[in-house]
Amino acid sequence: MRETARARVPATSGNLGPGFDCMGMAHDLWDEVSVRAFFNDDDEAPPSAHINITGEGADYLPRDNSHLVVRALRRGLDQVGAPQPSLELTCVNGIRQGRGLGSSASAIVAGLLLARGLVEDPQALSDQVILELATQFEGHPDNAAPAIFGGAVVGWVDESGAHAVPIRVREDLRTTLLIPESELLTETARSVLPEKVPHKDAAFNASRTALLVLALEHDPSVLFEATEERLHQQYRASAMQPSADALAALRERRIPAVISGAGPSILVLGELPEEVKEEMERTGFSAVGGFPARGAYLV
């Protein structure tokens, strides 16, 4: 095994509106994690983990083997039959927690990528293997896939495992994230979803998901129509009312905005007018603009 590794992993937005649990996009907002692996002199001592955290989550994230990056790293080492060392981890977190920005998927991908950086045969932890393992952690690939591959991605799971294909997003597409101060646990956002939805709503979302791929690749003039959806945002509104109100205000202006993942952040697909950005900032949102980002990589 190598002694050290360092990885950068982007924030992501799952769903992109109608693409519930199957579409996602990476953003130019990053966590950077480095690790030093070593073996204890005492062979009987279990491998330990010591973690230094700066940035987002520094006040409350665990600093032992329960940390998500460590759990994923150890899962990656188990995958290839590598021994389990003690770990010293340094996390510089730029991705806000509990905001629908894929922070847990980013942590999982970071850990798996660090495992790749430590083992003698990095290809044993290929992108496909990392996608499989990350999806096992997450349950679906809509955040893990863009964190790994970058850009916008369609992901799915079948009997053979997890899969992802890129959406060839137009190079001129800009994005804006509107990030509130309030948090929303993914478990809470999931709990308000109904077990069944009307057939007409499922058909509506299917048509908009197909249209969204076309809009992102070829025709941004239909992005507003392509970001309509009926499967999750309306049900989650009461759990994040300020974000639901802001989303409604944006869409009244025909701005192609959606809830980012489980929320409460908002993703705008396109240039956000400056006066609208200032209005959103006055109501408590931080605006982060850019283009779809590259995927995770070892530094």
mmCIF file of C-alpha atoms in Angstrom:
data_model
loop_
_atom_site.group_PDB
_atom_site.id
_atom_site.type_symbol
_atom_site.label_atom_id
_atom_site.label_comp_id
_atom_site.label_asym_id
_atom_site.label_seq_id
_atom_site.Cartn_x
_atom_site.Cartn_y
_atom_site.Cartn_z
ATOM 1 C CA MET A 1 0.000 0.000 0.000
ATOM 2 C CA ARG A 2 0.982 3.596 -0.545
ATOM 3 C CA GLU A 3 1.261 5.820 2.504
ATOM 4 C CA THR A 4 -0.677 8.922 1.414
ATOM 5 C CA ALA A 5 -3.412 10.042 -0.973
ATOM 6 C CA ARG A 6 -5.432 13.198 -1.578
ATOM 7 C CA ALA A 7 -8.747 13.653 -3.412
ATOM 8 C CA ARG A 8 -11.112 16.447 -4.454
ATOM 9 C CA VAL A 9 -14.827 15.736 -4.870
ATOM 10 C CA PRO A 10 -17.532 18.122 -6.146
ATOM 11 C CA ALA A 11 -20.936 18.973 -4.757
ATOM 12 C CA THR A 12 -23.867 17.602 -6.708
ATOM 13 C CA SER A 13 -27.556 18.187 -7.279
ATOM 14 C CA GLY A 14 -29.728 15.102 -7.575
ATOM 15 C CA ASN A 15 -33.009 14.885 -9.500
ATOM 16 C CA LEU A 16 -32.614 18.119 -11.557
ATOM 17 C CA GLY A 17 -36.370 18.483 -11.134
ATOM 18 C CA PRO A 18 -38.164 15.680 -12.996
ATOM 19 C CA GLY A 19 -35.290 13.146 -13.036
ATOM 20 C CA PHE A 20 -36.161 11.787 -9.596
ATOM 21 C CA ASP A 21 -33.424 9.511 -8.213
ATOM 22 C CA CYS A 22 -31.855 9.086 -11.662
ATOM 23 C CA MET A 23 -30.385 12.411 -12.840
ATOM 24 C CA GLY A 24 -27.720 14.611 -11.280
ATOM 25 C CA MET A 25 -25.148 17.316 -11.928
ATOM 26 C CA ALA A 26 -21.752 18.203 -10.421
ATOM 27 C CA HIS A 27 -20.941 21.761 -9.299
ATOM 28 C CA ASP A 28 -17.776 23.788 -8.798
ATOM 29 C CA LEU A 29 -17.952 23.505 -5.002
ATOM 30 C CA TRP A 30 -15.523 21.041 -3.448
ATOM 31 C CA ASP A 31 -14.458 18.926 -0.512
ATOM 32 C CA GLU A 32 -10.738 18.105 -0.362
ATOM 33 C CA VAL A 33 -9.609 15.147 1.719
ATOM 34 C CA SER A 34 -6.131 13.753 2.354
ATOM 35 C CA VAL A 35 -5.086 10.624 4.228
ATOM 36 C CA ARG A 36 -1.971 9.094 5.743
ATOM 37 C CA ALA A 37 -2.110 5.343 6.312
ATOM 38 C CA PHE A 38 0.109 3.547 8.796
ATOM 39 C CA PHE A 39 0.211 0.247 10.675
ATOM 40 C CA ASN A 40 0.376 0.115 14.463
ATOM 41 C CA ASP A 41 3.396 -1.387 16.190
ATOM 42 C CA ASP A 42 0.956 -3.368 18.295
ATOM 43 C CA ASP A 43 -0.484 -5.976 15.941
ATOM 44 C CA GLU A 44 -3.340 -6.647 18.360
ATOM 45 C CA ALA A 45 -4.567 -3.035 18.387
ATOM 46 C CA PRO A 46 -7.523 -2.350 16.061
ATOM 47 C CA PRO A 47 -6.888 0.197 13.299
ATOM 48 C CA SER A 48 -7.750 3.693 14.482
ATOM 49 C CA ALA A 49 -8.791 6.883 12.715
ATOM 50 C CA HIS A 50 -7.859 10.448 13.675
ATOM 51 C CA ILE A 51 -9.571 13.196 11.694
ATOM 52 C CA ASN A 52 -8.943 16.928 11.391
ATOM 53 C CA ILE A 53 -11.881 18.842 9.896
ATOM 54 C CA THR A 54 -12.011 22.448 8.747
ATOM 55 C CA GLY A 55 -14.861 24.190 6.979
ATOM 56 C CA GLU A 56 -18.389 22.805 6.779
ATOM 57 C CA GLY A 57 -19.352 20.353 9.512
ATOM 58 C CA ALA A 58 -16.258 20.985 11.617
ATOM 59 C CA ASP A 59 -18.386 21.506 14.745
ATOM 60 C CA TYR A 60 -20.259 18.205 14.686
ATOM 61 C CA LEU A 61 -18.916 15.602 12.240
ATOM 62 C CA PRO A 62 -17.343 12.540 13.933
ATOM 63 C CA ARG A 63 -13.581 12.215 14.193
ATOM 64 C CA ASP A 64 -13.220 8.438 14.409
ATOM 65 C CA ASN A 65 -13.964 5.308 12.387
ATOM 66 C CA SER A 66 -17.649 6.263 12.154
ATOM 67 C CA HIS A 67 -16.837 9.187 9.831
ATOM 68 C CA LEU A 68 -18.396 8.521 6.408
ATOM 69 C CA VAL A 69 -15.137 9.088 4.492
ATOM 70 C CA VAL A 70 -13.385 6.542 6.715
ATOM 71 C CA ARG A 71 -16.209 4.002 6.364
ATOM 72 C CA ALA A 72 -16.126 4.318 2.575
ATOM 73 C CA LEU A 73 -12.321 4.159 2.469
ATOM 74 C CA ARG A 74 -12.314 0.973 4.525
ATOM 75 C CA ARG A 75 -15.049 -0.502 2.302
ATOM 76 C CA GLY A 76 -12.866 0.221 -0.727
ATOM 77 C CA LEU A 77 -9.881 -1.499 0.865
ATOM 78 C CA ASP A 78 -12.027 -4.523 1.728
ATOM 79 C CA GLN A 79 -13.215 -4.655 -1.879
ATOM 80 C CA VAL A 80 -9.684 -5.329 -3.127
ATOM 81 C CA GLY A 81 -8.531 -7.415 -0.166
ATOM 82 C CA ALA A 82 -6.110 -4.791 1.145
ATOM 83 C CA PRO A 83 -5.174 -4.690 4.844
ATOM 84 C CA GLN A 84 -6.841 -2.158 7.126
ATOM 85 C CA PRO A 85 -4.356 0.467 8.393
ATOM 86 C CA SER A 86 -4.796 3.199 10.935
ATOM 87 C CA LEU A 87 -5.655 6.500 9.291
ATOM 88 C CA GLU A 88 -4.916 10.177 9.759
ATOM 89 C CA LEU A 89 -7.427 12.142 7.728
ATOM 90 C CA THR A 90 -7.588 15.856 6.931
ATOM 91 C CA CYS A 91 -10.895 17.155 5.558
ATOM 92 C CA VAL A 92 -11.283 20.643 4.099
ATOM 93 C CA ASN A 93 -15.023 20.807 3.514
ATOM 94 C CA GLY A 94 -16.523 23.323 1.113
ATOM 95 C CA ILE A 95 -19.844 21.501 0.618
ATOM 96 C CA ARG A 96 -22.530 22.543 3.071
ATOM 97 C CA GLN A 97 -24.212 19.731 4.966
ATOM 98 C CA GLY A 98 -27.952 19.111 4.909
ATOM 99 C CA ARG A 99 -28.574 21.440 1.953
ATOM 100 C CA GLY A 100 -29.339 19.001 -0.868
ATOM 101 C CA LEU A 101 -25.825 19.350 -2.302
ATOM 102 C CA GLY A 102 -24.811 15.697 -2.151
ATOM 103 C CA SER A 103 -22.447 16.054 0.818
ATOM 104 C CA SER A 104 -22.870 12.420 1.872
ATOM 105 C CA ALA A 105 -22.298 11.115 -1.655
ATOM 106 C CA SER A 106 -19.226 13.334 -1.944
ATOM 107 C CA ALA A 107 -17.851 11.933 1.329
ATOM 108 C CA ILE A 108 -18.445 8.363 0.146
ATOM 109 C CA VAL A 109 -16.803 8.984 -3.235
ATOM 110 C CA ALA A 110 -13.891 10.742 -1.492
ATOM 111 C CA GLY A 111 -13.280 7.735 0.736
ATOM 112 C CA LEU A 112 -13.429 5.274 -2.159
ATOM 113 C CA LEU A 113 -11.136 7.452 -4.245
ATOM 114 C CA LEU A 114 -8.639 7.670 -1.388
ATOM 115 C CA ALA A 115 -8.693 3.873 -1.194
ATOM 116 C CA ARG A 116 -7.822 3.805 -4.890
ATOM 117 C CA GLY A 117 -4.935 6.157 -4.191
ATOM 118 C CA LEU A 118 -3.568 3.903 -1.444
ATOM 119 C CA VAL A 119 -3.668 0.482 -3.098
ATOM 120 C CA GLU A 120 -1.019 -0.967 -5.392
ATOM 121 C CA ASP A 121 -3.494 -1.635 -8.224
ATOM 122 C CA PRO A 122 -5.682 1.473 -8.641
ATOM 123 C CA GLN A 123 -7.671 -0.113 -11.473
ATOM 124 C CA ALA A 124 -9.055 -2.629 -9.003
ATOM 125 C CA LEU A 125 -11.123 0.355 -7.838
ATOM 126 C CA SER A 126 -12.198 1.590 -11.258
ATOM 127 C CA ASP A 127 -14.855 4.267 -11.711
ATOM 128 C CA GLN A 128 -17.428 1.518 -12.274
ATOM 129 C CA VAL A 129 -16.477 -0.275 -9.070
ATOM 130 C CA ILE A 130 -16.607 3.004 -7.144
ATOM 131 C CA LEU A 131 -20.058 3.709 -8.643
ATOM 132 C CA GLU A 132 -21.255 0.261 -7.513
ATOM 133 C CA LEU A 133 -19.929 0.708 -3.979
ATOM 134 C CA ALA A 134 -21.151 4.299 -3.630
ATOM 135 C CA THR A 135 -24.623 3.296 -4.835
ATOM 136 C CA GLN A 136 -24.703 0.545 -2.213
ATOM 137 C CA PHE A 137 -24.077 3.227 0.414
ATOM 138 C CA GLU A 138 -26.553 5.719 -1.056
ATOM 139 C CA GLY A 139 -29.301 3.464 -2.411
ATOM 140 C CA HIS A 140 -29.420 5.254 -5.783
ATOM 141 C CA PRO A 141 -26.822 6.836 -8.085
ATOM 142 C CA ASP A 142 -28.212 10.320 -8.758
ATOM 143 C CA ASN A 143 -25.584 12.047 -6.563
ATOM 144 C CA ALA A 144 -22.764 9.503 -6.635
ATOM 145 C CA ALA A 145 -22.641 9.291 -10.440
ATOM 146 C CA PRO A 146 -22.075 13.018 -11.126
ATOM 147 C CA ALA A 147 -19.621 13.194 -8.203
ATOM 148 C CA ILE A 148 -17.577 10.477 -9.937
ATOM 149 C CA PHE A 149 -17.992 11.364 -13.606
ATOM 150 C CA GLY A 150 -18.698 15.115 -13.501
ATOM 151 C CA GLY A 151 -21.087 17.155 -15.632
ATOM 152 C CA ALA A 152 -24.657 15.886 -15.796
ATOM 153 C CA VAL A 153 -25.406 12.184 -15.627
ATOM 154 C CA VAL A 154 -28.275 9.722 -15.931
ATOM 155 C CA GLY A 155 -27.893 6.796 -13.536
ATOM 156 C CA TRP A 156 -29.920 3.668 -12.892
ATOM 157 C CA VAL A 157 -29.762 0.349 -11.081
ATOM 158 C CA ASP A 158 -30.791 -3.062 -12.414
ATOM 159 C CA GLU A 159 -30.134 -6.688 -11.530
ATOM 160 C CA SER A 160 -26.549 -6.395 -12.800
ATOM 161 C CA GLY A 161 -25.741 -3.354 -10.635
ATOM 162 C CA ALA A 162 -25.377 0.433 -10.973
ATOM 163 C CA HIS A 163 -24.891 2.225 -14.280
ATOM 164 C CA ALA A 164 -24.400 5.811 -15.470
ATOM 165 C CA VAL A 165 -24.119 7.608 -18.795
ATOM 166 C CA PRO A 166 -23.152 11.244 -19.344
ATOM 167 C CA ILE A 167 -25.434 13.939 -20.667
ATOM 168 C CA ARG A 168 -23.397 16.029 -23.091
ATOM 169 C CA VAL A 169 -24.354 19.392 -21.605
ATOM 170 C CA ARG A 170 -23.954 22.421 -23.844
ATOM 171 C CA GLU A 171 -20.676 24.182 -23.052
ATOM 172 C CA ASP A 172 -22.429 27.534 -22.639
ATOM 173 C CA LEU A 173 -24.825 26.347 -19.925
ATOM 174 C CA ARG A 174 -24.339 28.250 -16.680
ATOM 175 C CA THR A 175 -25.814 27.260 -13.332
ATOM 176 C CA THR A 176 -26.576 29.021 -10.052
ATOM 177 C CA LEU A 177 -27.001 27.401 -6.656
ATOM 178 C CA LEU A 178 -29.116 29.272 -4.102
ATOM 179 C CA ILE A 179 -28.125 27.912 -0.692
ATOM 180 C CA PRO A 180 -30.177 28.803 2.416
ATOM 181 C CA GLU A 181 -28.961 28.899 5.994
ATOM 182 C CA SER A 182 -31.503 26.281 7.075
ATOM 183 C CA GLU A 183 -30.827 22.550 6.860
ATOM 184 C CA LEU A 184 -33.104 19.680 5.868
ATOM 185 C CA LEU A 185 -32.257 16.069 6.615
ATOM 186 C CA THR A 186 -32.650 13.756 3.633
ATOM 187 C CA GLU A 187 -34.582 11.352 5.865
ATOM 188 C CA THR A 188 -37.106 14.102 6.619
ATOM 189 C CA ALA A 189 -37.446 15.012 2.949
ATOM 190 C CA ARG A 190 -38.002 11.346 2.068
ATOM 191 C CA SER A 191 -40.551 10.806 4.830
ATOM 192 C CA VAL A 192 -43.091 13.233 3.343
ATOM 193 C CA LEU A 193 -43.220 11.525 -0.062
ATOM 194 C CA PRO A 194 -46.330 9.450 -0.810
ATOM 195 C CA GLU A 195 -46.058 5.722 -1.457
ATOM 196 C CA LYS A 196 -48.181 6.080 -4.600
ATOM 197 C CA VAL A 197 -48.623 8.882 -7.140
ATOM 198 C CA PRO A 198 -51.291 9.389 -9.829
ATOM 199 C CA HIS A 199 -50.559 7.773 -13.198
ATOM 200 C CA LYS A 200 -50.911 11.147 -14.932
ATOM 201 C CA ASP A 201 -48.172 12.615 -12.696
ATOM 202 C CA ALA A 202 -45.823 9.716 -13.452
ATOM 203 C CA ALA A 203 -46.443 10.194 -17.183
ATOM 204 C CA PHE A 204 -45.911 13.952 -16.806
ATOM 205 C CA ASN A 205 -42.520 13.412 -15.175
ATOM 206 C CA ALA A 206 -41.469 10.846 -17.772
ATOM 207 C CA SER A 207 -42.072 13.347 -20.565
ATOM 208 C CA ARG A 208 -40.245 16.158 -18.755
ATOM 209 C CA THR A 209 -37.253 13.933 -17.945
ATOM 210 C CA ALA A 210 -36.847 13.067 -21.622
ATOM 211 C CA LEU A 211 -37.259 16.732 -22.549
ATOM 212 C CA LEU A 212 -34.653 17.776 -19.971
ATOM 213 C CA VAL A 213 -31.959 15.633 -21.607
ATOM 214 C CA LEU A 214 -32.771 17.278 -24.960
ATOM 215 C CA ALA A 215 -32.740 20.750 -23.375
ATOM 216 C CA LEU A 216 -29.377 20.253 -21.653
ATOM 217 C CA GLU A 217 -27.709 18.836 -24.748
ATOM 218 C CA HIS A 218 -29.278 20.815 -27.592
ATOM 219 C CA ASP A 219 -32.083 23.270 -26.888
ATOM 220 C CA PRO A 220 -31.964 25.449 -23.749
ATOM 221 C CA SER A 221 -35.040 27.341 -24.961
ATOM 222 C CA VAL A 222 -37.189 24.556 -23.458
ATOM 223 C CA LEU A 223 -35.383 24.347 -20.098
ATOM 224 C CA PHE A 224 -38.291 25.930 -18.265
ATOM 225 C CA GLU A 225 -40.786 23.363 -19.535
ATOM 226 C CA ALA A 226 -38.240 20.581 -19.048
ATOM 227 C CA THR A 227 -37.810 21.389 -15.344
ATOM 228 C CA GLU A 228 -41.502 21.012 -14.499
ATOM 229 C CA GLU A 229 -42.177 18.047 -12.213
ATOM 230 C CA ARG A 230 -44.913 16.457 -10.078
ATOM 231 C CA LEU A 231 -43.324 13.628 -8.083
ATOM 232 C CA HIS A 232 -41.528 15.207 -5.147
ATOM 233 C CA GLN A 233 -41.207 18.999 -4.894
ATOM 234 C CA GLN A 234 -44.873 19.691 -4.142
ATOM 235 C CA TYR A 235 -44.911 17.081 -1.368
ATOM 236 C CA ARG A 236 -41.735 18.436 0.226
ATOM 237 C CA ALA A 237 -42.797 22.079 0.167
ATOM 238 C CA SER A 238 -44.102 22.156 3.745
ATOM 239 C CA ALA A 239 -40.753 20.797 5.039
ATOM 240 C CA MET A 240 -38.853 23.699 3.436
ATOM 241 C CA GLN A 241 -41.389 26.469 2.990
ATOM 242 C CA PRO A 242 -38.913 29.352 2.389
ATOM 243 C CA SER A 243 -37.278 27.378 -0.428
ATOM 244 C CA ALA A 244 -40.675 26.385 -1.847
ATOM 245 C CA ASP A 245 -41.739 30.042 -1.849
ATOM 246 C CA ALA A 246 -38.474 31.143 -3.490
ATOM 247 C CA LEU A 247 -38.811 28.402 -6.108
ATOM 248 C CA ALA A 248 -42.350 29.508 -6.913
ATOM 249 C CA ALA A 249 -41.192 33.133 -7.255
ATOM 250 C CA LEU A 250 -38.420 32.119 -9.651
ATOM 251 C CA ARG A 251 -40.688 29.977 -11.779
ATOM 252 C CA GLU A 252 -43.305 32.741 -11.951
ATOM 253 C CA ARG A 253 -40.583 34.620 -13.852
ATOM 254 C CA ARG A 254 -40.150 31.543 -16.092
ATOM 255 C CA ILE A 255 -36.685 30.878 -14.665
ATOM 256 C CA PRO A 256 -35.785 27.139 -14.937
ATOM 257 C CA ALA A 257 -35.270 26.513 -11.227
ATOM 258 C CA VAL A 258 -35.634 23.266 -9.277
ATOM 259 C CA ILE A 259 -35.007 22.029 -5.753
ATOM 260 C CA SER A 260 -31.448 20.671 -5.544
ATOM 261 C CA GLY A 261 -31.706 17.037 -4.484
ATOM 262 C CA ALA A 262 -33.819 16.694 -1.351
ATOM 263 C CA GLY A 263 -33.426 20.443 -0.675
ATOM 264 C CA PRO A 264 -33.544 23.011 0.646
ATOM 265 C CA SER A 265 -31.048 24.521 -1.854
ATOM 266 C CA ILE A 266 -32.308 25.619 -5.261
ATOM 267 C CA LEU A 267 -30.596 24.970 -8.583
ATOM 268 C CA VAL A 268 -31.118 27.362 -11.497
ATOM 269 C CA LEU A 269 -30.218 25.945 -14.892
ATOM 270 C CA GLY A 270 -29.078 29.042 -16.722
ATOM 271 C CA GLU A 271 -27.906 32.581 -16.045
ATOM 272 C CA LEU A 272 -29.683 34.170 -13.099
ATOM 273 C CA PRO A 273 -30.357 37.878 -13.663
ATOM 274 C CA GLU A 274 -28.408 40.049 -11.234
ATOM 275 C CA GLU A 275 -31.481 41.743 -9.799
ATOM 276 C CA VAL A 276 -33.078 38.353 -9.103
ATOM 277 C CA LYS A 277 -29.879 37.087 -7.495
ATOM 278 C CA GLU A 278 -29.814 40.136 -5.207
ATOM 279 C CA GLU A 279 -33.459 39.556 -4.320
ATOM 280 C CA MET A 280 -32.733 35.938 -3.384
ATOM 281 C CA GLU A 281 -29.753 37.007 -1.285
ATOM 282 C CA ARG A 282 -31.929 39.496 0.590
ATOM 283 C CA THR A 283 -34.289 36.644 1.519
ATOM 284 C CA GLY A 284 -31.485 34.542 3.011
ATOM 285 C CA PHE A 285 -29.965 32.590 0.130
ATOM 286 C CA SER A 286 -26.275 32.552 -0.794
ATOM 287 C CA ALA A 287 -25.754 32.482 -4.565
ATOM 288 C CA VAL A 288 -22.969 30.344 -6.066
ATOM 289 C CA GLY A 289 -22.621 30.508 -9.848
ATOM 290 C CA GLY A 290 -20.590 28.601 -12.378
ATOM 291 C CA PHE A 291 -20.691 25.767 -14.888
ATOM 292 C CA PRO A 292 -21.185 22.013 -14.416
ATOM 293 C CA ALA A 293 -17.941 20.758 -12.846
ATOM 294 C CA ARG A 294 -15.588 17.892 -13.568
ATOM 295 C CA GLY A 295 -15.801 14.737 -11.502
ATOM 296 C CA ALA A 296 -13.764 13.676 -8.467
ATOM 297 C CA TYR A 297 -10.051 13.166 -8.905
ATOM 298 C CA LEU A 298 -6.886 12.275 -7.043
ATOM 299 C CA VAL A 299 -4.544 15.203 -6.579
#
